[in-house]
Amino acid sequence: MTEDTQSTSDRSSLRRKLLGTGLVLLAGFVVLLATAPDGGDSGAPSPDRGRRVVSSTLVSEQLVDAEVRLSGILEADREVRLSAESSGRVVVMGAQALDPVTKGQILLEIDPIPAEIAVRQAQAQVDRTESELALATAQSRRSTSLAEREVLSQSEIDSTESRLGVARAALASARAQLDRALDDRAKRTIRAPFSGVLRSFQPQEGEFVRTGQEVGELVSLDLLTLEVGLTDRDIAWVPQGSTAEVFVEAMPDRVFKGVAQRIARAANADNRKFPVEIEVPNIDRNLRPGMVAQARIELARSTRILAIPREAVLSQLGVTSVFLSEDEPDTDLQRLRQIPIRVRPVP
């Protein structure tokens, strides 16, 4: 088809309805002609050798669903930068850059010996303070019994209760230190927080890493997102949850299904477009972040258009045109008039 003044949404919709055709908007009743070869058998024989026999078609309005086609870049729905949470020397490498990994998989281990020593020391401190608390508790009970018989003075009773409070506080502090030591030991193993692919992973076995040092980047491939921008004319016809068909040049024969999950309430200040984020499931992981993709979104409205067959459109020397059939005054003959048009292939 060819199109003269219809919107991009209308052009896109028509292609789905009329495959292999073009669209052009013409005023009034327009008849489109397909030229037959000179001297052919089409139609009745012409009494005049100078005339050409043609066939014609009357253009009619068609109601089609409106749609838009927009391009964007596929991005990973989740991506995180991995950092070391403890300092030490790398002793185990569980993956390399570009490797696929699963949630919980060990990516690297930092030398655990210092952490193990700290854990044992903290555990010993807990054991000691527990013993001190048990002794202070027993002394407190004896003091209470003696106080009831008025054998101990009030100052001795207060001293015993104070030692009991100190023992309890010491045990709480020792347990907190043990928790920190256990946490540091756990942080010496970096695991994948979710399944995906290591976009980058720099450490090497034997390398010393410091707390907070970035060691790699993990991206998820199970769900990708495609952000496109809609005009203010189209955004009102795309409700949240609208389905989309996604195409990529690398796989022209495949159609991926997507859903418009997030729709902006305000336009981008730079291009005045409303961002729409389409989620595209990628179960077989054939899609990759960074691929250029095109999304086709059906709008929640229809439009009327005038359509003509592609065969009626002529293109010669860079000029595109169609023929109109008009009545010849005072005769029963038809006159052909060639009209140039601007061709816009439906996306």
PDB file of C-alpha atoms in Angstrom, residues 117-339:
ATOM      1  CA  ILE A 117      40.174 -17.743  63.551  1.00  0.00           C
ATOM      2  CA  ALA A 118      37.948 -14.784  64.389  1.00  0.00           C
ATOM      3  CA  VAL A 119      34.934 -17.091  64.706  1.00  0.00           C
ATOM      4  CA  ARG A 120      36.769 -19.452  67.082  1.00  0.00           C
ATOM      5  CA  GLN A 121      37.964 -16.542  69.199  1.00  0.00           C
ATOM      6  CA  ALA A 122      34.471 -15.075  69.372  1.00  0.00           C
ATOM      7  CA  GLN A 123      33.011 -18.460  70.272  1.00  0.00           C
ATOM      8  CA  ALA A 124      35.552 -18.867  73.078  1.00  0.00           C
ATOM      9  CA  GLN A 125      34.625 -15.443  74.413  1.00  0.00           C
ATOM     10  CA  VAL A 126      30.963 -16.441  74.402  1.00  0.00           C
ATOM     11  CA  ASP A 127      31.742 -19.633  76.307  1.00  0.00           C
ATOM     12  CA  ARG A 128      33.756 -17.704  78.920  1.00  0.00           C
ATOM     13  CA  THR A 129      31.092 -15.057  79.472  1.00  0.00           C
ATOM     14  CA  GLU A 130      28.411 -17.736  79.731  1.00  0.00           C
ATOM     15  CA  SER A 131      30.423 -19.321  82.568  1.00  0.00           C
ATOM     16  CA  GLU A 132      30.845 -15.948  84.258  1.00  0.00           C
ATOM     17  CA  LEU A 133      27.113 -15.314  83.961  1.00  0.00           C
ATOM     18  CA  ALA A 134      26.334 -18.715  85.479  1.00  0.00           C
ATOM     19  CA  LEU A 135      28.619 -17.918  88.439  1.00  0.00           C
ATOM     20  CA  ALA A 136      27.114 -14.465  88.902  1.00  0.00           C
ATOM     21  CA  THR A 137      23.610 -15.924  88.777  1.00  0.00           C
ATOM     22  CA  ALA A 138      24.441 -18.499  91.478  1.00  0.00           C
ATOM     23  CA  GLN A 139      25.987 -15.810  93.681  1.00  0.00           C
ATOM     24  CA  SER A 140      22.907 -13.657  93.242  1.00  0.00           C
ATOM     25  CA  ARG A 141      20.651 -16.475  94.375  1.00  0.00           C
ATOM     26  CA  ARG A 142      22.780 -17.090  97.477  1.00  0.00           C
ATOM     27  CA  SER A 143      22.795 -13.398  98.247  1.00  0.00           C
ATOM     28  CA  THR A 144      19.034 -13.268  97.993  1.00  0.00           C
ATOM     29  CA  SER A 145      18.707 -16.203 100.388  1.00  0.00           C
ATOM     30  CA  LEU A 146      21.089 -14.615 102.902  1.00  0.00           C
ATOM     31  CA  ALA A 147      19.383 -11.262 102.577  1.00  0.00           C
ATOM     32  CA  GLU A 148      16.076 -12.814 103.562  1.00  0.00           C
ATOM     33  CA  ARG A 149      17.759 -13.970 106.804  1.00  0.00           C
ATOM     34  CA  GLU A 150      19.351 -10.542 107.181  1.00  0.00           C
ATOM     35  CA  VAL A 151      22.861 -12.005 107.099  1.00  0.00           C
ATOM     36  CA  LEU A 152      24.183  -9.749 104.258  1.00  0.00           C
ATOM     37  CA  SER A 153      24.296  -6.004 104.205  1.00  0.00           C
ATOM     38  CA  GLN A 154      22.532  -4.024 101.512  1.00  0.00           C
ATOM     39  CA  SER A 155      25.844  -2.982  99.943  1.00  0.00           C
ATOM     40  CA  GLU A 156      26.891  -6.621  99.522  1.00  0.00           C
ATOM     41  CA  ILE A 157      23.548  -7.417  97.926  1.00  0.00           C
ATOM     42  CA  ASP A 158      23.923  -4.467  95.514  1.00  0.00           C
ATOM     43  CA  SER A 159      27.440  -5.582  94.583  1.00  0.00           C
ATOM     44  CA  THR A 160      26.228  -9.084  93.766  1.00  0.00           C
ATOM     45  CA  GLU A 161      23.406  -7.781  91.573  1.00  0.00           C
ATOM     46  CA  SER A 162      25.852  -5.470  89.802  1.00  0.00           C
ATOM     47  CA  ARG A 163      28.189  -8.370  88.973  1.00  0.00           C
ATOM     48  CA  LEU A 164      25.186 -10.264  87.580  1.00  0.00           C
ATOM     49  CA  GLY A 165      24.279  -7.330  85.313  1.00  0.00           C
ATOM     50  CA  VAL A 166      27.884  -6.996  84.106  1.00  0.00           C
ATOM     51  CA  ALA A 167      28.019 -10.722  83.289  1.00  0.00           C
ATOM     52  CA  ARG A 168      24.807 -10.482  81.267  1.00  0.00           C
ATOM     53  CA  ALA A 169      26.112  -7.481  79.312  1.00  0.00           C
ATOM     54  CA  ALA A 170      29.430  -9.229  78.645  1.00  0.00           C
ATOM     55  CA  LEU A 171      27.619 -12.257  77.257  1.00  0.00           C
ATOM     56  CA  ALA A 172      25.472 -10.096  74.971  1.00  0.00           C
ATOM     57  CA  SER A 173      28.609  -8.347  73.677  1.00  0.00           C
ATOM     58  CA  ALA A 174      30.405 -11.657  73.102  1.00  0.00           C
ATOM     59  CA  ARG A 175      27.443 -13.043  71.166  1.00  0.00           C
ATOM     60  CA  ALA A 176      27.345  -9.904  69.003  1.00  0.00           C
ATOM     61  CA  GLN A 177      31.037 -10.339  68.221  1.00  0.00           C
ATOM     62  CA  LEU A 178      30.409 -13.949  67.293  1.00  0.00           C
ATOM     63  CA  ASP A 179      27.611 -12.878  64.937  1.00  0.00           C
ATOM     64  CA  ARG A 180      29.939 -10.380  63.257  1.00  0.00           C
ATOM     65  CA  ALA A 181      32.645 -13.011  62.868  1.00  0.00           C
ATOM     66  CA  LEU A 182      30.177 -15.474  61.342  1.00  0.00           C
ATOM     67  CA  ASP A 183      28.885 -12.765  59.000  1.00  0.00           C
ATOM     68  CA  ASP A 184      32.408 -11.884  57.879  1.00  0.00           C
ATOM     69  CA  ARG A 185      33.135 -15.549  57.216  1.00  0.00           C
ATOM     70  CA  ALA A 186      29.965 -15.823  55.090  1.00  0.00           C
ATOM     71  CA  LYS A 187      30.867 -12.664  53.161  1.00  0.00           C
ATOM     72  CA  ARG A 188      34.125 -14.250  52.057  1.00  0.00           C
ATOM     73  CA  THR A 189      32.069 -16.351  49.651  1.00  0.00           C
ATOM     74  CA  ILE A 190      30.419 -14.409  46.815  1.00  0.00           C
ATOM     75  CA  ARG A 191      27.357 -16.159  45.404  1.00  0.00           C
ATOM     76  CA  ALA A 192      25.104 -15.321  42.454  1.00  0.00           C
ATOM     77  CA  PRO A 193      22.026 -13.451  43.781  1.00  0.00           C
ATOM     78  CA  PHE A 194      19.967 -14.694  40.821  1.00  0.00           C
ATOM     79  CA  SER A 195      20.370 -16.763  37.663  1.00  0.00           C
ATOM     80  CA  GLY A 196      21.902 -14.983  34.706  1.00  0.00           C
ATOM     81  CA  VAL A 197      25.127 -14.324  32.818  1.00  0.00           C
ATOM     82  CA  LEU A 198      28.290 -12.674  34.099  1.00  0.00           C
ATOM     83  CA  ARG A 199      28.703  -9.715  31.797  1.00  0.00           C
ATOM     84  CA  SER A 200      32.083  -9.089  33.414  1.00  0.00           C
ATOM     85  CA  PHE A 201      34.104 -10.751  36.186  1.00  0.00           C
ATOM     86  CA  GLN A 202      37.602  -9.406  36.757  1.00  0.00           C
ATOM     87  CA  PRO A 203      39.215 -11.238  39.733  1.00  0.00           C
ATOM     88  CA  GLN A 204      41.847 -13.909  39.296  1.00  0.00           C
ATOM     89  CA  GLU A 205      42.844 -16.666  41.698  1.00  0.00           C
ATOM     90  CA  GLY A 206      45.524 -15.363  44.064  1.00  0.00           C
ATOM     91  CA  GLU A 207      44.508 -11.721  43.618  1.00  0.00           C
ATOM     92  CA  PHE A 208      43.964  -9.609  46.746  1.00  0.00           C
ATOM     93  CA  VAL A 209      40.585  -7.874  46.859  1.00  0.00           C
ATOM     94  CA  ARG A 210      39.450  -5.190  49.269  1.00  0.00           C
ATOM     95  CA  THR A 211      36.122  -4.526  50.928  1.00  0.00           C
ATOM     96  CA  GLY A 212      33.876  -2.621  48.512  1.00  0.00           C
ATOM     97  CA  GLN A 213      35.940  -3.465  45.421  1.00  0.00           C
ATOM     98  CA  GLU A 214      33.781  -4.173  42.353  1.00  0.00           C
ATOM     99  CA  VAL A 215      34.499  -7.614  40.960  1.00  0.00           C
ATOM    100  CA  GLY A 216      31.907  -8.079  38.197  1.00  0.00           C
ATOM    101  CA  GLU A 217      28.445  -7.516  36.769  1.00  0.00           C
ATOM    102  CA  LEU A 218      25.591 -10.027  36.602  1.00  0.00           C
ATOM    103  CA  VAL A 219      22.608  -9.661  34.251  1.00  0.00           C
ATOM    104  CA  SER A 220      19.406 -11.673  34.121  1.00  0.00           C
ATOM    105  CA  LEU A 221      18.273 -13.056  30.748  1.00  0.00           C
ATOM    106  CA  ASP A 222      14.953 -14.603  31.784  1.00  0.00           C
ATOM    107  CA  LEU A 223      13.080 -11.328  31.332  1.00  0.00           C
ATOM    108  CA  LEU A 224      14.104  -8.425  29.086  1.00  0.00           C
ATOM    109  CA  THR A 225      12.609  -4.965  28.776  1.00  0.00           C
ATOM    110  CA  LEU A 226      12.111  -2.757  25.728  1.00  0.00           C
ATOM    111  CA  GLU A 227      11.493   0.949  26.253  1.00  0.00           C
ATOM    112  CA  VAL A 228       9.736   2.845  23.464  1.00  0.00           C
ATOM    113  CA  GLY A 229       8.290   6.346  23.249  1.00  0.00           C
ATOM    114  CA  LEU A 230       4.687   7.075  22.235  1.00  0.00           C
ATOM    115  CA  THR A 231       3.265  10.397  21.125  1.00  0.00           C
ATOM    116  CA  ASP A 232       0.536  12.141  23.101  1.00  0.00           C
ATOM    117  CA  ARG A 233      -1.901  11.115  20.362  1.00  0.00           C
ATOM    118  CA  ASP A 234      -1.198   7.404  20.832  1.00  0.00           C
ATOM    119  CA  ILE A 235      -0.425   7.088  24.534  1.00  0.00           C
ATOM    120  CA  ALA A 236      -4.093   7.469  25.499  1.00  0.00           C
ATOM    121  CA  TRP A 237      -4.900   4.295  23.537  1.00  0.00           C
ATOM    122  CA  VAL A 238      -2.330   2.041  25.208  1.00  0.00           C
ATOM    123  CA  PRO A 239      -3.593   0.857  28.615  1.00  0.00           C
ATOM    124  CA  GLN A 240      -1.336  -0.939  31.050  1.00  0.00           C
ATOM    125  CA  GLY A 241      -1.181  -4.633  30.221  1.00  0.00           C
ATOM    126  CA  SER A 242      -1.498  -4.112  26.460  1.00  0.00           C
ATOM    127  CA  THR A 243       0.141  -6.890  24.469  1.00  0.00           C
ATOM    128  CA  ALA A 244       2.920  -6.259  21.989  1.00  0.00           C
ATOM    129  CA  GLU A 245       4.667  -8.253  19.293  1.00  0.00           C
ATOM    130  CA  VAL A 246       8.437  -7.855  19.355  1.00  0.00           C
ATOM    131  CA  PHE A 247      10.727  -8.471  16.370  1.00  0.00           C
ATOM    132  CA  VAL A 248      14.529  -8.508  16.105  1.00  0.00           C
ATOM    133  CA  GLU A 249      16.585  -8.392  12.917  1.00  0.00           C
ATOM    134  CA  ALA A 250      18.719 -11.328  14.019  1.00  0.00           C
ATOM    135  CA  MET A 251      15.637 -13.605  13.994  1.00  0.00           C
ATOM    136  CA  PRO A 252      13.284 -12.163  11.348  1.00  0.00           C
ATOM    137  CA  ASP A 253      11.011 -15.219  11.316  1.00  0.00           C
ATOM    138  CA  ARG A 254      10.286 -15.171  15.050  1.00  0.00           C
ATOM    139  CA  VAL A 255       7.706 -13.140  16.943  1.00  0.00           C
ATOM    140  CA  PHE A 256       8.210 -12.594  20.669  1.00  0.00           C
ATOM    141  CA  LYS A 257       5.313 -11.696  22.924  1.00  0.00           C
ATOM    142  CA  GLY A 258       5.555  -8.752  25.297  1.00  0.00           C
ATOM    143  CA  VAL A 259       3.374  -6.822  27.728  1.00  0.00           C
ATOM    144  CA  ALA A 260       3.342  -3.064  28.366  1.00  0.00           C
ATOM    145  CA  GLN A 261       3.858  -3.163  32.133  1.00  0.00           C
ATOM    146  CA  ARG A 262       4.907   0.405  32.911  1.00  0.00           C
ATOM    147  CA  ILE A 263       3.515   3.494  31.187  1.00  0.00           C
ATOM    148  CA  ALA A 264       4.830   6.953  32.019  1.00  0.00           C
ATOM    149  CA  ARG A 265       2.415   9.606  33.258  1.00  0.00           C
ATOM    150  CA  ALA A 266       4.635  12.414  31.996  1.00  0.00           C
ATOM    151  CA  ALA A 267       6.438  12.950  28.702  1.00  0.00           C
ATOM    152  CA  ASN A 268      10.202  12.932  28.317  1.00  0.00           C
ATOM    153  CA  ALA A 269      11.349  16.550  28.376  1.00  0.00           C
ATOM    154  CA  ASP A 270      13.853  15.969  25.555  1.00  0.00           C
ATOM    155  CA  ASN A 271      11.656  14.383  22.878  1.00  0.00           C
ATOM    156  CA  ARG A 272       8.114  14.932  24.235  1.00  0.00           C
ATOM    157  CA  LYS A 273       7.450  11.188  24.018  1.00  0.00           C
ATOM    158  CA  PHE A 274       5.811   9.103  26.736  1.00  0.00           C
ATOM    159  CA  PRO A 275       8.084   6.195  27.745  1.00  0.00           C
ATOM    160  CA  VAL A 276       6.453   2.760  27.738  1.00  0.00           C
ATOM    161  CA  GLU A 277       8.336  -0.226  29.147  1.00  0.00           C
ATOM    162  CA  ILE A 278       7.516  -3.569  27.533  1.00  0.00           C
ATOM    163  CA  GLU A 279       8.458  -6.762  29.344  1.00  0.00           C
ATOM    164  CA  VAL A 280       9.530  -9.592  27.028  1.00  0.00           C
ATOM    165  CA  PRO A 281       9.850 -13.112  28.513  1.00  0.00           C
ATOM    166  CA  ASN A 282      13.014 -14.810  27.280  1.00  0.00           C
ATOM    167  CA  ILE A 283      12.581 -18.390  28.424  1.00  0.00           C
ATOM    168  CA  ASP A 284      14.853 -19.936  25.779  1.00  0.00           C
ATOM    169  CA  ARG A 285      17.352 -17.047  26.173  1.00  0.00           C
ATOM    170  CA  ASN A 286      17.629 -16.432  22.438  1.00  0.00           C
ATOM    171  CA  LEU A 287      17.279 -12.687  22.970  1.00  0.00           C
ATOM    172  CA  ARG A 288      20.256 -10.711  24.240  1.00  0.00           C
ATOM    173  CA  PRO A 289      20.502  -7.359  26.021  1.00  0.00           C
ATOM    174  CA  GLY A 290      21.634  -4.720  23.549  1.00  0.00           C
ATOM    175  CA  MET A 291      19.735  -6.112  20.549  1.00  0.00           C
ATOM    176  CA  VAL A 292      17.769  -3.608  18.461  1.00  0.00           C
ATOM    177  CA  ALA A 293      14.100  -4.602  18.511  1.00  0.00           C
ATOM    178  CA  GLN A 294      10.839  -3.334  17.060  1.00  0.00           C
ATOM    179  CA  ALA A 295       7.548  -3.559  18.934  1.00  0.00           C
ATOM    180  CA  ARG A 296       4.107  -3.583  17.334  1.00  0.00           C
ATOM    181  CA  ILE A 297       1.382  -2.392  19.699  1.00  0.00           C
ATOM    182  CA  GLU A 298      -2.299  -2.412  18.803  1.00  0.00           C
ATOM    183  CA  LEU A 299      -4.089   0.735  19.894  1.00  0.00           C
ATOM    184  CA  ALA A 300      -7.496   0.515  21.534  1.00  0.00           C
ATOM    185  CA  ARG A 301      -9.191   2.258  18.608  1.00  0.00           C
ATOM    186  CA  SER A 302      -9.999   1.774  14.918  1.00  0.00           C
ATOM    187  CA  THR A 303      -9.755   4.086  11.929  1.00  0.00           C
ATOM    188  CA  ARG A 304     -11.232   4.346   8.423  1.00  0.00           C
ATOM    189  CA  ILE A 305      -8.885   4.500   5.451  1.00  0.00           C
ATOM    190  CA  LEU A 306      -8.981   4.436   1.643  1.00  0.00           C
ATOM    191  CA  ALA A 307      -6.963   1.530   0.270  1.00  0.00           C
ATOM    192  CA  ILE A 308      -5.739   0.665  -3.223  1.00  0.00           C
ATOM    193  CA  PRO A 309      -3.932  -2.396  -4.628  1.00  0.00           C
ATOM    194  CA  ARG A 310      -0.176  -2.183  -4.947  1.00  0.00           C
ATOM    195  CA  GLU A 311      -0.509  -3.103  -8.641  1.00  0.00           C
ATOM    196  CA  ALA A 312      -2.202   0.252  -9.264  1.00  0.00           C
ATOM    197  CA  VAL A 313       0.821   2.204  -8.069  1.00  0.00           C
ATOM    198  CA  LEU A 314       3.422   3.125 -10.693  1.00  0.00           C
ATOM    199  CA  SER A 315       7.016   4.105 -10.003  1.00  0.00           C
ATOM    200  CA  GLN A 316       9.089   5.513 -12.857  1.00  0.00           C
ATOM    201  CA  LEU A 317      12.259   7.603 -12.707  1.00  0.00           C
ATOM    202  CA  GLY A 318      11.801   8.151  -9.003  1.00  0.00           C
ATOM    203  CA  VAL A 319       8.221   9.433  -9.363  1.00  0.00           C
ATOM    204  CA  THR A 320       5.355   7.470  -7.838  1.00  0.00           C
ATOM    205  CA  SER A 321       1.843   7.943  -9.196  1.00  0.00           C
ATOM    206  CA  VAL A 322      -1.598   6.444  -9.770  1.00  0.00           C
ATOM    207  CA  PHE A 323      -4.102   6.824 -12.632  1.00  0.00           C
ATOM    208  CA  LEU A 324      -7.589   8.219 -12.116  1.00  0.00           C
ATOM    209  CA  SER A 325     -10.447   7.450 -14.472  1.00  0.00           C
ATOM    210  CA  GLU A 326     -12.669  10.456 -15.245  1.00  0.00           C
ATOM    211  CA  ASP A 327     -15.730  10.812 -17.457  1.00  0.00           C
ATOM    212  CA  GLU A 328     -15.072  12.400 -20.852  1.00  0.00           C
ATOM    213  CA  PRO A 329     -17.601  15.240 -21.348  1.00  0.00           C
ATOM    214  CA  ASP A 330     -20.446  14.453 -23.792  1.00  0.00           C
ATOM    215  CA  THR A 331     -19.145  10.932 -24.445  1.00  0.00           C
ATOM    216  CA  ASP A 332     -19.363   7.497 -22.883  1.00  0.00           C
ATOM    217  CA  LEU A 333     -15.589   7.293 -22.787  1.00  0.00           C
ATOM    218  CA  GLN A 334     -13.228   7.512 -19.802  1.00  0.00           C
ATOM    219  CA  ARG A 335     -10.157   9.698 -19.631  1.00  0.00           C
ATOM    220  CA  LEU A 336      -7.080   8.652 -17.681  1.00  0.00           C
ATOM    221  CA  ARG A 337      -5.242  11.214 -15.563  1.00  0.00           C
ATOM    222  CA  GLN A 338      -1.952  10.434 -13.872  1.00  0.00           C
ATOM    223  CA  ILE A 339      -1.516  11.898 -10.392  1.00  0.00           C
TER     224      ILE A 339
END
